[in-house]
mmCIF file of C-alpha atoms and ligand atoms in Angstrom:
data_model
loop_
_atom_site.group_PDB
_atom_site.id
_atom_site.type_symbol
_atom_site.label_atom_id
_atom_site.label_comp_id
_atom_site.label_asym_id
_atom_site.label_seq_id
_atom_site.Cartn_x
_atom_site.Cartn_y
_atom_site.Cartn_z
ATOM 1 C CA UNK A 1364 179.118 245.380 27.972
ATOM 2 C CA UNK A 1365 176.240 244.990 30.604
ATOM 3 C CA UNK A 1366 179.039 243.944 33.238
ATOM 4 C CA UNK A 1367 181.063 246.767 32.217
ATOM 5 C CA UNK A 1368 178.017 249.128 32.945
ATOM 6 C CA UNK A 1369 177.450 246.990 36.283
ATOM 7 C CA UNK A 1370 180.978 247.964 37.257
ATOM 8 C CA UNK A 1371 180.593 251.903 36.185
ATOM 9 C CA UNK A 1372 177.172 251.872 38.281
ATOM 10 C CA UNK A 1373 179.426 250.414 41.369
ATOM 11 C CA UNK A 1374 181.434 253.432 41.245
ATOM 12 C CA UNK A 1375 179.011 256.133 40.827
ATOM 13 C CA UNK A 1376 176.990 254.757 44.157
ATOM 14 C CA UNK A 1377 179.970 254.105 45.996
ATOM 15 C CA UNK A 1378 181.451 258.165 45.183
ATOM 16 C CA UNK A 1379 179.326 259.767 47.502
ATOM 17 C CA UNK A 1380 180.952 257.714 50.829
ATOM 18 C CA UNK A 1381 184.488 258.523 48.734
ATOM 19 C CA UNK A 1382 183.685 261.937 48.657
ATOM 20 C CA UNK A 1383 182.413 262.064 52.440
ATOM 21 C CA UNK A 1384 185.297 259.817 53.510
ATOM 22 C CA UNK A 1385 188.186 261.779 52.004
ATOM 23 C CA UNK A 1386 190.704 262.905 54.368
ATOM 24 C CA UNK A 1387 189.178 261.345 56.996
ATOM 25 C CA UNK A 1388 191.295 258.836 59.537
ATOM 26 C CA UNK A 1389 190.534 255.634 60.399
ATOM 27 C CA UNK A 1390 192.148 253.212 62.593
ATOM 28 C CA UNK A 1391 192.128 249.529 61.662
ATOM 29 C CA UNK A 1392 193.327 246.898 63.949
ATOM 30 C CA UNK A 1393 194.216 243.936 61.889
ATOM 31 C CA UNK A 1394 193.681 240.994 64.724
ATOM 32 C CA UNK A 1395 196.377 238.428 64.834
ATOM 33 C CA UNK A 1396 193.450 235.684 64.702
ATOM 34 C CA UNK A 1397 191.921 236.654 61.453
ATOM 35 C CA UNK A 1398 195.407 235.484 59.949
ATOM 36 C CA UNK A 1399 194.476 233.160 57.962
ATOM 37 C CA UNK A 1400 196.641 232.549 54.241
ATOM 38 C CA UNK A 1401 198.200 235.138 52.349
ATOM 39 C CA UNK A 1402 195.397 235.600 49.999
ATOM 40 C CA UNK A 1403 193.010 236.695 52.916
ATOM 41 C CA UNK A 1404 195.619 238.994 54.528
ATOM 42 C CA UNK A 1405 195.794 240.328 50.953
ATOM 43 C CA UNK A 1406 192.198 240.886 50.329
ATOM 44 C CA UNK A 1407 192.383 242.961 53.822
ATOM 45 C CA UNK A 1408 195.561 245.468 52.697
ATOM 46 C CA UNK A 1409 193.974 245.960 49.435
ATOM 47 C CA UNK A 1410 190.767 247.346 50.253
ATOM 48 C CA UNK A 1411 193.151 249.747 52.929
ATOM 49 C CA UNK A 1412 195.871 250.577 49.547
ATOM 50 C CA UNK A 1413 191.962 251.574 47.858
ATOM 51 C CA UNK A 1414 190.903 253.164 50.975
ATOM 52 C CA UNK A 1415 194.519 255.440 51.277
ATOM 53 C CA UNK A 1416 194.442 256.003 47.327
ATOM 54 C CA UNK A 1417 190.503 257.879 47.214
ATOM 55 C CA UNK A 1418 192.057 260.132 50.063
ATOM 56 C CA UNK A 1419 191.095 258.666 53.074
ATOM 57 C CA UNK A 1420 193.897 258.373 56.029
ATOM 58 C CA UNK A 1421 193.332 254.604 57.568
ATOM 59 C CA UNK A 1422 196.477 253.797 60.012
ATOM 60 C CA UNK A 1423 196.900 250.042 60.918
ATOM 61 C CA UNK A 1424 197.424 248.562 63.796
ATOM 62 C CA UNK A 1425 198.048 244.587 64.209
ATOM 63 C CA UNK A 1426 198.419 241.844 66.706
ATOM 64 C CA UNK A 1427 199.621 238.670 66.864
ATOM 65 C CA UNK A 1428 198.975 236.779 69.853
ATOM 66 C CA UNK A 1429 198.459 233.483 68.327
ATOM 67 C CA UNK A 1430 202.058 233.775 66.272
ATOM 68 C CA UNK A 1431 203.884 234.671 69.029
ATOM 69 C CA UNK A 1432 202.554 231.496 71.082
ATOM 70 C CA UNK A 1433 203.765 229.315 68.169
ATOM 71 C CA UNK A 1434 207.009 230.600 68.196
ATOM 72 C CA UNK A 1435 207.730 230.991 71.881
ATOM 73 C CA UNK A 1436 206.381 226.912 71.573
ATOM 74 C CA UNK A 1437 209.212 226.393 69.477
ATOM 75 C CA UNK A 1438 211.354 228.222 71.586
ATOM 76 C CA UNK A 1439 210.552 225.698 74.492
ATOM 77 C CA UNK A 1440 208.807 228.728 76.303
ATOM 78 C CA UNK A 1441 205.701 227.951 78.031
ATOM 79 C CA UNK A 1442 202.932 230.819 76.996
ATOM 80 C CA UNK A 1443 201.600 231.811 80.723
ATOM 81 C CA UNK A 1444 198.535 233.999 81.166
ATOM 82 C CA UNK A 1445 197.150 235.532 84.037
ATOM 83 C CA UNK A 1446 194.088 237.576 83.652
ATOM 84 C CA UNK A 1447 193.935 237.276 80.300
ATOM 85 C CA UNK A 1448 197.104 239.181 80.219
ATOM 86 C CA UNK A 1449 200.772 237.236 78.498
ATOM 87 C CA UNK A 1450 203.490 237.039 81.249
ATOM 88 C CA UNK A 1451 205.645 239.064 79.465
ATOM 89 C CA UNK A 1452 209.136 238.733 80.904
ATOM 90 C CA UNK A 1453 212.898 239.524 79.032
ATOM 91 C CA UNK A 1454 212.978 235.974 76.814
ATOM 92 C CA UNK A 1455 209.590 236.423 76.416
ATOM 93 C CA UNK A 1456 209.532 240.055 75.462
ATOM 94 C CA UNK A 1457 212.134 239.515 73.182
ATOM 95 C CA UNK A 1458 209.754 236.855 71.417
ATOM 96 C CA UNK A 1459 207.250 239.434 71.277
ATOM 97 C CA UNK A 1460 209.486 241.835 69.411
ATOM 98 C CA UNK A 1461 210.954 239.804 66.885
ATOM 99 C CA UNK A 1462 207.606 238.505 65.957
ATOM 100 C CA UNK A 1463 205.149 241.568 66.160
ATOM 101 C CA UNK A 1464 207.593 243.992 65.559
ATOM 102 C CA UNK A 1465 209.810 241.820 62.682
ATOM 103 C CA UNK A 1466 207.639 239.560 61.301
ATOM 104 C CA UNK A 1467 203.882 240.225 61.527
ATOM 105 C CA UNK A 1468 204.807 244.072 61.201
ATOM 106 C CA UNK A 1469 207.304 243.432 57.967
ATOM 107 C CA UNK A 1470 204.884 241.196 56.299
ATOM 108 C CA UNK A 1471 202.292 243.715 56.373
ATOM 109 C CA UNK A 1472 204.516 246.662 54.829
ATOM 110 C CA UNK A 1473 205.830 243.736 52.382
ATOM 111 C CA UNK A 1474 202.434 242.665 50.980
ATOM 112 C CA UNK A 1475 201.009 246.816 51.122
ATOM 113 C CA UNK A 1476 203.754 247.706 48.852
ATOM 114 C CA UNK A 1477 203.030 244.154 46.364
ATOM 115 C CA UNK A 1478 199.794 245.709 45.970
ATOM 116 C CA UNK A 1479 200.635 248.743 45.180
ATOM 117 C CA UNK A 1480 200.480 251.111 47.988
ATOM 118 C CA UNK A 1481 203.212 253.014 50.585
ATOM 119 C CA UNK A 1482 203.443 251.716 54.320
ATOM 120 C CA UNK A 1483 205.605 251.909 56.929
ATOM 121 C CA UNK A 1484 206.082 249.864 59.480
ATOM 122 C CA UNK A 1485 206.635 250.759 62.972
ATOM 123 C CA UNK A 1486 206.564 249.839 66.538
ATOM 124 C CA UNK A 1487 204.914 251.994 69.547
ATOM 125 C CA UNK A 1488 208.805 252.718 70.330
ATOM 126 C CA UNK A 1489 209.618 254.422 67.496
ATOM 127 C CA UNK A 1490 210.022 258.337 67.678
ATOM 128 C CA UNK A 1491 208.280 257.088 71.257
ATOM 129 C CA UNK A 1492 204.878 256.660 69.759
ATOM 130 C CA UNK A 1493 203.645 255.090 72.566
ATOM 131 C CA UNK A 1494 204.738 255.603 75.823
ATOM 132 C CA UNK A 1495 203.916 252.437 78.283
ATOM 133 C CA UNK A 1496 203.650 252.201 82.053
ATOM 134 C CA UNK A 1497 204.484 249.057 83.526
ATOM 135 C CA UNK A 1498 201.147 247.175 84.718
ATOM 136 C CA UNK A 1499 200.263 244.489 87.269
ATOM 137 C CA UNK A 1500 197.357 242.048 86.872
ATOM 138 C CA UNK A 1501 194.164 242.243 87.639
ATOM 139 C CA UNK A 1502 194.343 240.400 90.735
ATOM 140 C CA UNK A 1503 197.896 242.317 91.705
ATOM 141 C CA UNK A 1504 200.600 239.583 90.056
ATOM 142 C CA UNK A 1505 203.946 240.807 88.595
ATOM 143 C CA UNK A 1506 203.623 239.600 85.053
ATOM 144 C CA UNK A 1507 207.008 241.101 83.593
ATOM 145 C CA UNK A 1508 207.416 243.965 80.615
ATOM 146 C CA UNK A 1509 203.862 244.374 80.366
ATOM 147 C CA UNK A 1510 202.037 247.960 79.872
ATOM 148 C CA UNK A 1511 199.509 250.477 79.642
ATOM 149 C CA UNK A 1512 199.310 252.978 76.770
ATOM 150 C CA UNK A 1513 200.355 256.190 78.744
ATOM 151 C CA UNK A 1514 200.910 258.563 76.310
ATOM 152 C CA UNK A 1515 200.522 258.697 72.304
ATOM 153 C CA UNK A 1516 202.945 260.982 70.685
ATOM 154 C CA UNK A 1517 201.283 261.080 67.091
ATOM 155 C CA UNK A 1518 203.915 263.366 65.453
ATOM 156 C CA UNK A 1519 205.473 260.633 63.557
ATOM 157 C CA UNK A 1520 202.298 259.659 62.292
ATOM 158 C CA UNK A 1521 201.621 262.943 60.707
ATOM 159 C CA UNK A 1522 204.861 262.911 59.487
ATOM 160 C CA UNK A 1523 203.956 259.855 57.664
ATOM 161 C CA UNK A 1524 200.772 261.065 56.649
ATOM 162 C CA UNK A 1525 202.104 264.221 54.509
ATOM 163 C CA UNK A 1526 204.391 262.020 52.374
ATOM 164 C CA UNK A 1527 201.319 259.497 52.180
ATOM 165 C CA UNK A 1528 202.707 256.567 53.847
ATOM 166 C CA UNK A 1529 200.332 253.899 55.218
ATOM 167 C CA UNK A 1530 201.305 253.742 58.626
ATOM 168 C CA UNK A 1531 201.476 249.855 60.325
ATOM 169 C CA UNK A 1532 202.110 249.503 63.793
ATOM 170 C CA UNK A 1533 203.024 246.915 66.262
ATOM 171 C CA UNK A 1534 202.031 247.036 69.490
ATOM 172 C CA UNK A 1535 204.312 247.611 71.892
ATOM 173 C CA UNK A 1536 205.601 250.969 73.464
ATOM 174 C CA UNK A 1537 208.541 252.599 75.092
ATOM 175 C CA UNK A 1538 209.042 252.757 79.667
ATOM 176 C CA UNK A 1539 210.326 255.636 81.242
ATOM 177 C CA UNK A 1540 212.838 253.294 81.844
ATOM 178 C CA UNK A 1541 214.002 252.368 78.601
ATOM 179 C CA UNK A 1542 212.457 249.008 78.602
ATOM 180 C CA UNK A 1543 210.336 247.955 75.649
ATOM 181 C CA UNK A 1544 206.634 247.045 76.870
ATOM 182 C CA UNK A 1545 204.163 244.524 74.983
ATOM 183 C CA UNK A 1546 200.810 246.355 75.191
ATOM 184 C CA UNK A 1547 197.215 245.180 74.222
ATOM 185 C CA UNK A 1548 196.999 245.745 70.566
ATOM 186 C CA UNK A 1549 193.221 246.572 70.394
ATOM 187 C CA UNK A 1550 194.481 248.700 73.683
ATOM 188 C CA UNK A 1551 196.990 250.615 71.352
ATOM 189 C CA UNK A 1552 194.557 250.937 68.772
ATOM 190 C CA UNK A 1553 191.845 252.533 70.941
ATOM 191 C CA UNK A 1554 194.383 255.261 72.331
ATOM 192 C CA UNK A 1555 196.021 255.966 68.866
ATOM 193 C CA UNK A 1556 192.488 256.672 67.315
ATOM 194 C CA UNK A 1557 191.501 258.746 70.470
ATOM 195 C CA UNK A 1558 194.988 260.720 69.848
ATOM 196 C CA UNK A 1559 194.223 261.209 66.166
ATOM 197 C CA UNK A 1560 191.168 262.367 66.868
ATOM 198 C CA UNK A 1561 189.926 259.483 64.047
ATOM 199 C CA UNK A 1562 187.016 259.320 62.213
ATOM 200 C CA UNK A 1563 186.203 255.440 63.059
ATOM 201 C CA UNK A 1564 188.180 252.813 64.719
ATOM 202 C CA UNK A 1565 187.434 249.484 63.152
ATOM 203 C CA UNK A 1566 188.362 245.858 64.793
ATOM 204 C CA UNK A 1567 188.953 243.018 62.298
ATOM 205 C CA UNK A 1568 188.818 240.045 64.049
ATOM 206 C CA UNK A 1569 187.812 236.338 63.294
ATOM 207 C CA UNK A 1570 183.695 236.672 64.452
ATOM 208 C CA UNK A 1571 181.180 238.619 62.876
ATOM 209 C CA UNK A 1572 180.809 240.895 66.101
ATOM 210 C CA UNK A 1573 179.841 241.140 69.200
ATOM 211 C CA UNK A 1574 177.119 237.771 69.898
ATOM 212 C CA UNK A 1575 174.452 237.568 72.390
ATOM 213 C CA UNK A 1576 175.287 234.181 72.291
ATOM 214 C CA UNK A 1577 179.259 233.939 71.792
ATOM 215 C CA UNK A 1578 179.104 230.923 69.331
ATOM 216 C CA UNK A 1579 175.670 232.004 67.267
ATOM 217 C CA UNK A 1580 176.226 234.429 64.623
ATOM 218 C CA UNK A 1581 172.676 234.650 64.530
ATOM 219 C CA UNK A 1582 172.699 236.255 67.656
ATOM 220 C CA UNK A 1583 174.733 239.614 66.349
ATOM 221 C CA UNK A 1584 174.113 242.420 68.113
ATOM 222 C CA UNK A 1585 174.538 244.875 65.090
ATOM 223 C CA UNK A 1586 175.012 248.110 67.121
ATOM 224 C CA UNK A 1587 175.485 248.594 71.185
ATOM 225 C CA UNK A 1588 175.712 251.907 72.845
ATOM 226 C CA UNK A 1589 178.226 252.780 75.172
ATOM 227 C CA UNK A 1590 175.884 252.610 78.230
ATOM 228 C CA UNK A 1591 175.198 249.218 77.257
ATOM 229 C CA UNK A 1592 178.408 247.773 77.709
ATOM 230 C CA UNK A 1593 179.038 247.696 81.367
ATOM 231 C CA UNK A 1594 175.697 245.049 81.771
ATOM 232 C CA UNK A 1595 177.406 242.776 78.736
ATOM 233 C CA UNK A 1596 180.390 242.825 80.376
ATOM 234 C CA UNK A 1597 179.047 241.937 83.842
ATOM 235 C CA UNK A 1598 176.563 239.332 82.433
ATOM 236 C CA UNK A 1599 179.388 237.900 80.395
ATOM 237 C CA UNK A 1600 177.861 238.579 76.993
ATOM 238 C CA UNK A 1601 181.219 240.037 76.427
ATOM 239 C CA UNK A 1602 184.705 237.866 77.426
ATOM 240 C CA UNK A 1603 187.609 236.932 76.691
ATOM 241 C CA UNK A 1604 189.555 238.666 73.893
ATOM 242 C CA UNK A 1605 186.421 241.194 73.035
ATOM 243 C CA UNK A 1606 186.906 242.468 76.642
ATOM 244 C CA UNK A 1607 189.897 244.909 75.845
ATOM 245 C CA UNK A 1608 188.295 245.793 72.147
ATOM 246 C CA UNK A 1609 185.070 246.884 73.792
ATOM 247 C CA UNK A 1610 187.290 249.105 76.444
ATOM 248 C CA UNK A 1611 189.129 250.456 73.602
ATOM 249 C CA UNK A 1612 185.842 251.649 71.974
ATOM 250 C CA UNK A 1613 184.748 253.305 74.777
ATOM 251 C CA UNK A 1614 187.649 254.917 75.361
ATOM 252 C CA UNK A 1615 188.137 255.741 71.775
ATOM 253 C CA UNK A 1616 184.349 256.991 72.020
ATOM 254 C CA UNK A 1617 185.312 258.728 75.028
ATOM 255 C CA UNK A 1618 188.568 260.852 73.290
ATOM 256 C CA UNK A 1619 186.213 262.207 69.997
ATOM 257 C CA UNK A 1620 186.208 259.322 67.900
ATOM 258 C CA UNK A 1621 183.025 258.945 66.261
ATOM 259 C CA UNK A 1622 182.415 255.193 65.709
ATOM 260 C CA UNK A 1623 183.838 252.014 65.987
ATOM 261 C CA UNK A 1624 183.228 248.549 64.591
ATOM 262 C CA UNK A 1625 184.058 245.025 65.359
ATOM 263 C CA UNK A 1626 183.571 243.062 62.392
ATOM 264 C CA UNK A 1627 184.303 240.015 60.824
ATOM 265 C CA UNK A 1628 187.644 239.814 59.141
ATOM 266 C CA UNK A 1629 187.727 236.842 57.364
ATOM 267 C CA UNK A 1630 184.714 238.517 54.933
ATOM 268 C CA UNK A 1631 186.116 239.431 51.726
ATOM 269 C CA UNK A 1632 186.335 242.984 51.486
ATOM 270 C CA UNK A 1633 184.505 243.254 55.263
ATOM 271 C CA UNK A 1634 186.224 247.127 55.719
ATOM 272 C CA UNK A 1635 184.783 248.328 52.097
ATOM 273 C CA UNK A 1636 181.411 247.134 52.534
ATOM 274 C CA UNK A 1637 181.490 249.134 56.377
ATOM 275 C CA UNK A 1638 182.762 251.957 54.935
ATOM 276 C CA UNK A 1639 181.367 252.610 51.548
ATOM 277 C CA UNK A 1640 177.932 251.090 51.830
ATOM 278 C CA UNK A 1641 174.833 252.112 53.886
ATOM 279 C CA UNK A 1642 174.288 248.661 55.726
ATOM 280 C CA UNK A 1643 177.911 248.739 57.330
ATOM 281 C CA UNK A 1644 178.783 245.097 58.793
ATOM 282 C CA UNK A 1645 179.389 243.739 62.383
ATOM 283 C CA UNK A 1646 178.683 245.491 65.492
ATOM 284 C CA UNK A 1647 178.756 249.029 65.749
ATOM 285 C CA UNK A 1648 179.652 250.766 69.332
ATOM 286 C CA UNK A 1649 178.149 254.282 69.598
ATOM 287 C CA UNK A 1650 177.797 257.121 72.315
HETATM 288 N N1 ATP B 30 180.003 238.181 72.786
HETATM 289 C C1 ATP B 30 180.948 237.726 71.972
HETATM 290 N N2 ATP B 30 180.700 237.628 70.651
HETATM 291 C C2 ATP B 30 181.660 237.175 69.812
HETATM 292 N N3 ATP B 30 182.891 236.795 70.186
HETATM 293 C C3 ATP B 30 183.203 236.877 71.488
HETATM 294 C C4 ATP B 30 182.259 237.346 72.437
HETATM 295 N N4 ATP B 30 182.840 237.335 73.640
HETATM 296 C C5 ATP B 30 184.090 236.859 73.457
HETATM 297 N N5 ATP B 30 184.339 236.570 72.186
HETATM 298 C C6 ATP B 30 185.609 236.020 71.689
HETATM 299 O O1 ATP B 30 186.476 237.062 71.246
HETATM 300 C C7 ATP B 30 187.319 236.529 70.230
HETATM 301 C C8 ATP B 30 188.036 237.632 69.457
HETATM 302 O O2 ATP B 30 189.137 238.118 70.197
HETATM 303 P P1 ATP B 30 190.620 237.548 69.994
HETATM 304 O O3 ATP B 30 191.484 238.238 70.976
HETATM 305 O O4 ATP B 30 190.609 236.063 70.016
HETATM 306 O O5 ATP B 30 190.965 237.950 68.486
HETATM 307 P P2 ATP B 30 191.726 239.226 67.905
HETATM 308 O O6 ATP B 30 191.827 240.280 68.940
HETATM 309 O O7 ATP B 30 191.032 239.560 66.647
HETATM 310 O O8 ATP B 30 193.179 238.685 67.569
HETATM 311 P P3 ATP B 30 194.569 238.987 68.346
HETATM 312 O O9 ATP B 30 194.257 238.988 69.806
HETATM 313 O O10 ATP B 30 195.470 237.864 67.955
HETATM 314 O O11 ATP B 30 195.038 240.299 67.829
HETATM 315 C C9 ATP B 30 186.376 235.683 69.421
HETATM 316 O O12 ATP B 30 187.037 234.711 68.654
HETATM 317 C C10 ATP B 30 185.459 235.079 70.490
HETATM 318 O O13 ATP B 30 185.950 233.820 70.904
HETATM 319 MG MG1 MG B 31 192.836 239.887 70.872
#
């Protein structure tokens, strides 16, 4: 009986964020490194089925950088970077499709709809969601079918939304040419949640935020402002993969979005305990 009356105490706190959080959209990109079993991709989806059944309108975006290594590996394919960037050309792109696009993308719809919930899946081509413009290096290097987020066409997203689908999206949009681009996942993310105008954009990723200290979780920086991030980025603070999440904040930030959050993942239930509770989790980038 007492846990029962634990549980009914649970909900009553937690109805006040339900009730502020209804109808509002949030953008979740589900990091290919944070792909660890089933059971913790699971955990993940069903706090987003709870999140789409008390109302609210979370759209997922994934990656999958580390998948589509291993399979262009198996392939024979060597995985080249330059700039941080995947030399992306046609073998390779085609790599990137069938993985992001068939099997990260599928899995995701596959496992939303075991627990209960509506998704579809869909790539940045389809009904031209996300138009890409071909994009050199930083240093000026061809690297192949590689692109920038030009445009997001969100119709097809509020399509989805009236017959309350869960939308899931690989990364990857349509040329002006007709070629299929790979684009920056946490770079999609970041323009579809400036498009949609969204609530909060949230990074799940495989660290508990953005360190001082890259490797010390006990260095957490728990909220930056968006003036703050040009110093971390020259100082170094920020590198590697947080680099295009912290860009996609800002510009998120920059197109109406409220807040965004990197946080950690791998927590059990790390996108409840943001949203419904008054601590929040992880880093939080603000104007
Ligand atoms: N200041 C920092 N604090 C924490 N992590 C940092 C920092 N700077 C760089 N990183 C790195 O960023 C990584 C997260 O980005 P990464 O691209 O690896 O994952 P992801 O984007 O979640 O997954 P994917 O790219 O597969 O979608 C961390 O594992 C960490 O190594
Ligand atoms: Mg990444």
């Amino acid at each position: 009986m007492k846990e029962s009356i634990q549980k009914a105490q649970i909900l009553v706190e937690a109805f006040p964020y339900i009730k502020q959080w209804s109808g509002r959209t949030v953008v979740v990109k589900y990091g290919g490194s944070t792909r660890g079993g089933v059971e913790e991709l699971k955990n993940t989806l069903q706090d987003i089925v709870l999140m789409k059944f008390v109302g609210m309108r979370p759209v997922v975006v994934h990656g999958g950088g580390k998948d589509i290594t291993r399979a262009m590996e198996k392939l024979g394919l060597p995985s080249k970077f330059v700039d941080g960037l995947r030399v992306t050309d046609l073998p390779a792109m085609k790599v990137v499709e069938k993985v992001l696009g068939g099997k990260i993308n599928k899995q995701l719809v596959a496992l939303i709809h075991q627990l209960g919930g509506k998704a579809v899946g869909l790539s940045g081509k389809d009904a031209a969601m996300l138009q890409a413009s071909r994009i050199k290096s930083k240093s000026g290097k061809d690297i192949g079918f590689v692109g920038k987020v030009a445009k997001v066409n969100t119709a097809v997203l509020q399509s989805m939304d009236r017959e309350k689908f869960i939308p899931v999206i690989a990364p990857m949009g349509l040329g002006k040419d007709g070629h299929t681009y790979n684009v920056n996942a946490d770079e999609a993310a970041g323009a579809i949640a400036g498009a949609l105008k969204a609530e909060k954009l949230v990074f799940l990723t495989d660290v508990p935020g953005i360190c001082r200290k890259k490797d010390d979780p006990k260095t957490l920086l728990s909220t930056i402002r968006a003036r703050e991030v040009p110093k971390l980025l020259k100082n170094g603070v920020i590198s590697g993969g947080m680099i295009p999440k912290i860009e996609a904040c800002l510009h998120a930030l920059m197109s109406g979005v409220h807040k965004t959050h990197i946080i950690d993942g791998t927590l059990p239930h790390a996108l409840l305990l943001e949203i419904f509770t008054p601590q929040g989790v992880g880093t939080e980038i603000v104007p």
